Backbone as JSON, one array per atom type, in Angstrom:
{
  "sequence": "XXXXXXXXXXXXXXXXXXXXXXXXXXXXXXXXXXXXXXXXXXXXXXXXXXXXXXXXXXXXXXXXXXXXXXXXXXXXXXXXXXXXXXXXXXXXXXXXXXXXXXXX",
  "N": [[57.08, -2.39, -16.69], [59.27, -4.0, -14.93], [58.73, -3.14, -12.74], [55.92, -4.89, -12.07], [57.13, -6.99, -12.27], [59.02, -6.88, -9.98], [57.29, -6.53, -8.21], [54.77, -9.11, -8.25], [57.26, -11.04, -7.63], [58.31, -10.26, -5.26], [56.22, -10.35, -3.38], [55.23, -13.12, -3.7], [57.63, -14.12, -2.65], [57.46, -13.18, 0.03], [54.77, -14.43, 0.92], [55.74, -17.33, 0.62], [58.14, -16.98, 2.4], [56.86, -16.54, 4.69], [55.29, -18.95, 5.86], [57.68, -20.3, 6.36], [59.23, -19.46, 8.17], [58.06, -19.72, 10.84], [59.02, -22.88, 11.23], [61.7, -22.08, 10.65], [62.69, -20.31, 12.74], [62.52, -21.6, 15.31], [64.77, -23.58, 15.63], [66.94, -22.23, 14.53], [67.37, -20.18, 16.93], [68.31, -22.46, 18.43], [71.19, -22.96, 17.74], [74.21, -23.8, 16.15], [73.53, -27.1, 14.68], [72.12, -30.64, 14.12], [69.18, -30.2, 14.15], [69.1, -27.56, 13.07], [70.22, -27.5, 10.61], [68.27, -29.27, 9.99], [66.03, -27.99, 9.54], [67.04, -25.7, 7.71], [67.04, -27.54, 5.49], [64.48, -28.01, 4.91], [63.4, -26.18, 3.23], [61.58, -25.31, 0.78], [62.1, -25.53, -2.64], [60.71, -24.15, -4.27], [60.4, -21.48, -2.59], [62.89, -20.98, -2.08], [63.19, -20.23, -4.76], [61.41, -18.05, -5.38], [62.7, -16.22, -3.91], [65.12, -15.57, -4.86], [64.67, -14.77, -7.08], [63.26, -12.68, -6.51], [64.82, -10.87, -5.45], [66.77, -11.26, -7.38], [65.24, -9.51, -9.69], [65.16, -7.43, -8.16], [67.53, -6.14, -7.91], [67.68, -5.84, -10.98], [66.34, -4.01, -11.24], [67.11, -1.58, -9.58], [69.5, -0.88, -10.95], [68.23, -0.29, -13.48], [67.57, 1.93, -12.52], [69.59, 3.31, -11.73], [71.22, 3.63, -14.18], [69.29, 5.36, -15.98], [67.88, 7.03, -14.32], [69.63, 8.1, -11.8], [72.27, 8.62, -12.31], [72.57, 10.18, -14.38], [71.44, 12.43, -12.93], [73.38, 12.87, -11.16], [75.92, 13.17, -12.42], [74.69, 15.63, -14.07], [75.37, 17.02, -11.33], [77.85, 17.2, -10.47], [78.68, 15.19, -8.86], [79.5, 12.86, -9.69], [82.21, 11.42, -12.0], [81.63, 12.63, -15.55], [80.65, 9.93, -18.15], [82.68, 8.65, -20.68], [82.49, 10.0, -23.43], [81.78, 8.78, -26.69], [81.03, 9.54, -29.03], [81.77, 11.54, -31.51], [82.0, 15.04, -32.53], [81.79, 17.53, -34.4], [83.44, 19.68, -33.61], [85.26, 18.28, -32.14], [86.47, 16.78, -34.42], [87.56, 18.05, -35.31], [89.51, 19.35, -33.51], [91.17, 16.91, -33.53], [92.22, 17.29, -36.0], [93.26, 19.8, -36.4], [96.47, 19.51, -35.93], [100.16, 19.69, -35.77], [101.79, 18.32, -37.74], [103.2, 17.17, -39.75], [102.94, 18.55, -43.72], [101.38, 15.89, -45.52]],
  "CA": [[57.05, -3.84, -16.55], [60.54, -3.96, -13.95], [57.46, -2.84, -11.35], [54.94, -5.59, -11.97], [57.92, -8.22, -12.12], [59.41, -7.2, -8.84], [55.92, -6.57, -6.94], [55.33, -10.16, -8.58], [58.4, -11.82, -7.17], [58.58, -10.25, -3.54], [55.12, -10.81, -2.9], [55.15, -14.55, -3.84], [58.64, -14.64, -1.9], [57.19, -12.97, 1.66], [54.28, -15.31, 1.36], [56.58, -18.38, 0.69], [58.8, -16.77, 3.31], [55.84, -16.3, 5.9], [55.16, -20.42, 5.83], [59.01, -21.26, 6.73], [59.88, -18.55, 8.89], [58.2, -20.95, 12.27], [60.22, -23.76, 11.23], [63.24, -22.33, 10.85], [63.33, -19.72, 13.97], [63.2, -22.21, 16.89], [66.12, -24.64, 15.09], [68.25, -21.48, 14.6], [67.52, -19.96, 18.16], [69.14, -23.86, 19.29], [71.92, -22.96, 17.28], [74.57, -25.46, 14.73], [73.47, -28.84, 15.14], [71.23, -31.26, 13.57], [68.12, -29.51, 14.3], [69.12, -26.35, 11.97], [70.25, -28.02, 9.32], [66.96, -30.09, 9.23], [65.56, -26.8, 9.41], [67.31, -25.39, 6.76], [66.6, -28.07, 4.31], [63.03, -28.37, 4.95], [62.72, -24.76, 2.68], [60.86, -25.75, -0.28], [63.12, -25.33, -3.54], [59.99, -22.85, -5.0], [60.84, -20.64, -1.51], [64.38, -20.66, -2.39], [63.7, -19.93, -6.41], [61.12, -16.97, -5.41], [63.23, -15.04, -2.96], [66.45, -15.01, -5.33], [63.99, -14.2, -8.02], [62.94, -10.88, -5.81], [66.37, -10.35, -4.77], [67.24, -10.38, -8.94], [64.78, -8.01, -9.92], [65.31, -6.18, -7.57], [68.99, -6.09, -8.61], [67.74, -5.33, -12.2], [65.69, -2.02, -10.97], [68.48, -1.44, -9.46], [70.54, -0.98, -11.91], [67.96, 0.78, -14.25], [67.27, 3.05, -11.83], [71.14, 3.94, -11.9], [71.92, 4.2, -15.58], [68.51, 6.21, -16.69], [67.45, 8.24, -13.4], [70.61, 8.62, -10.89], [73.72, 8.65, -12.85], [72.4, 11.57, -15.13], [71.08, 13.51, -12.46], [74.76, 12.88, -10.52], [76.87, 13.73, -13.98], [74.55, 17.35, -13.72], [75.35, 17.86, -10.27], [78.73, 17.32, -10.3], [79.16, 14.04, -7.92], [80.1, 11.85, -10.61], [82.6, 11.97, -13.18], [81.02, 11.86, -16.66], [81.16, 8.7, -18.76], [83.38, 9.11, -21.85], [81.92, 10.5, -25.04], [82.18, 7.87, -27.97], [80.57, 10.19, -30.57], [82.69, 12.15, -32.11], [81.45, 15.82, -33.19], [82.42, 18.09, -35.57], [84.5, 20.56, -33.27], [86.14, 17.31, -31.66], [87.03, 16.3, -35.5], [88.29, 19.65, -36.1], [90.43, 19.36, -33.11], [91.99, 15.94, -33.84], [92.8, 17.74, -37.6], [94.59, 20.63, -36.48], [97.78, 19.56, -35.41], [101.3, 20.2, -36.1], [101.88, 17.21, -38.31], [103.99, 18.08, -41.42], [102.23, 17.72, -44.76], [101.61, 14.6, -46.59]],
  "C": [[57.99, -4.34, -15.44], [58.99, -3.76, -12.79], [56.76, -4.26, -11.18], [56.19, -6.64, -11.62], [58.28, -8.38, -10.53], [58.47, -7.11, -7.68], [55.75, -8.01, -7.28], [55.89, -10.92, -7.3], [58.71, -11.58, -5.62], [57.29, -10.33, -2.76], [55.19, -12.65, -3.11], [56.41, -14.87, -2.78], [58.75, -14.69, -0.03], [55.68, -14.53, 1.73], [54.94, -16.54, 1.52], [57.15, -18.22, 2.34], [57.99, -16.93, 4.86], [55.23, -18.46, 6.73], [56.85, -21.24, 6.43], [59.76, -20.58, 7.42], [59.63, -19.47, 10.49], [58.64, -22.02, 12.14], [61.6, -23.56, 11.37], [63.78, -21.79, 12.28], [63.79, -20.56, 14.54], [64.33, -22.83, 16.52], [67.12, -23.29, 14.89], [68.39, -20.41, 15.7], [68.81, -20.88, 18.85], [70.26, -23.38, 18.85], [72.65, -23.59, 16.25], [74.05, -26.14, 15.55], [72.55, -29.01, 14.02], [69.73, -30.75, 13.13], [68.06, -28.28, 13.37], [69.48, -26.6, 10.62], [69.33, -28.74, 8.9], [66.13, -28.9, 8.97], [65.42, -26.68, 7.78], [66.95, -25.89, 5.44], [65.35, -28.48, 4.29], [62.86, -27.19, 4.58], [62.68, -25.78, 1.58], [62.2, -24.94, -1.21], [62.43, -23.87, -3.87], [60.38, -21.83, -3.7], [61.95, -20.37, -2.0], [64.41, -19.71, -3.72], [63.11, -18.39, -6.33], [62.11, -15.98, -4.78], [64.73, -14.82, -3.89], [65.46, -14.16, -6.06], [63.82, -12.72, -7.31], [63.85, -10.42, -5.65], [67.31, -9.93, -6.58], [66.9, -9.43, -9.47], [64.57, -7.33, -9.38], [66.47, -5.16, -7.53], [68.86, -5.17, -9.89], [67.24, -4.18, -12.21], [66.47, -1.42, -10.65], [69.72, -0.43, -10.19], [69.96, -0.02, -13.02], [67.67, 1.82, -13.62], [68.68, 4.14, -12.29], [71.02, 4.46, -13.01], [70.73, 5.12, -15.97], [68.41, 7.49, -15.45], [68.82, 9.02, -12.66], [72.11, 8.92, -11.26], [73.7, 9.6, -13.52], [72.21, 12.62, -14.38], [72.92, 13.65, -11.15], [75.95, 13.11, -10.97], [76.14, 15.58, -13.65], [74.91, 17.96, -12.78], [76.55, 18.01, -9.67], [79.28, 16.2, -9.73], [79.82, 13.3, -8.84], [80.66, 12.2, -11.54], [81.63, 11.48, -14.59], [81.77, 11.26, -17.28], [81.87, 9.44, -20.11], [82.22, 8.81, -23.13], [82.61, 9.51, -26.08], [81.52, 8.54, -28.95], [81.26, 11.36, -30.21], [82.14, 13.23, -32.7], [82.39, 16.41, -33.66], [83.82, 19.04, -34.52], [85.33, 19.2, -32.64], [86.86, 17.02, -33.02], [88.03, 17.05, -35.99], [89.91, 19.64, -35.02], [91.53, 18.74, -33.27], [92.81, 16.72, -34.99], [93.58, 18.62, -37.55], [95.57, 20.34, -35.37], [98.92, 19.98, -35.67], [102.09, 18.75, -36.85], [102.6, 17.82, -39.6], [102.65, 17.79, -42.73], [102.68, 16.24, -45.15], [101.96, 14.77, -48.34]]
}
């Protein structure tokens, strides 16, 4: 579903983008002034809302890409340190238990 969302969202954002790309060049060729800032605010809000939108989920693939595909295969291969173990097994339990603790 991360697929359909961000095909989705960067397709709606290049067409948007494709409609306000000859307005804005020539005004930001001229440089600052008046002319680029009328530019600028002559992007439609929906232009603005799609292209973060593509730019988020593309963030959020991103990101699952990392934690399921690239972070496991970079823990096996040595590049990365691995994340800390929060489950607790039996020889870890065993270790905590034998210490040098007097009796109770």
């Amino acid at each position: 579903m991360p697929l359909v969302k961000a095909s989705s969202a960067i397709t709606v954002a290049a067409a948007a983008k494709a409609d306000v790309v000859d307005r804005i060049a020539p005004a930001a060729a001229g440089g600052p002034g008046p002319d680029a800032w009328a530019a600028v605010n002559a992007i439609p809000w929906g232009t603005i809302a799609s292209i973060m939108a593509a730019a988020y989920t593309a963030l959020l693939i991103g990101e699952w890409l990392w934690k399921k595909l690239l972070r496991p295969l970079a823990e096996r291969r040595g590049w990365v340190k691995p994340r800390k173990r929060w489950i607790i097994t039996l020889d870890d339990l065993k270790e905590q238990q034998d210490t040098d603790r007097a009796p109770l």
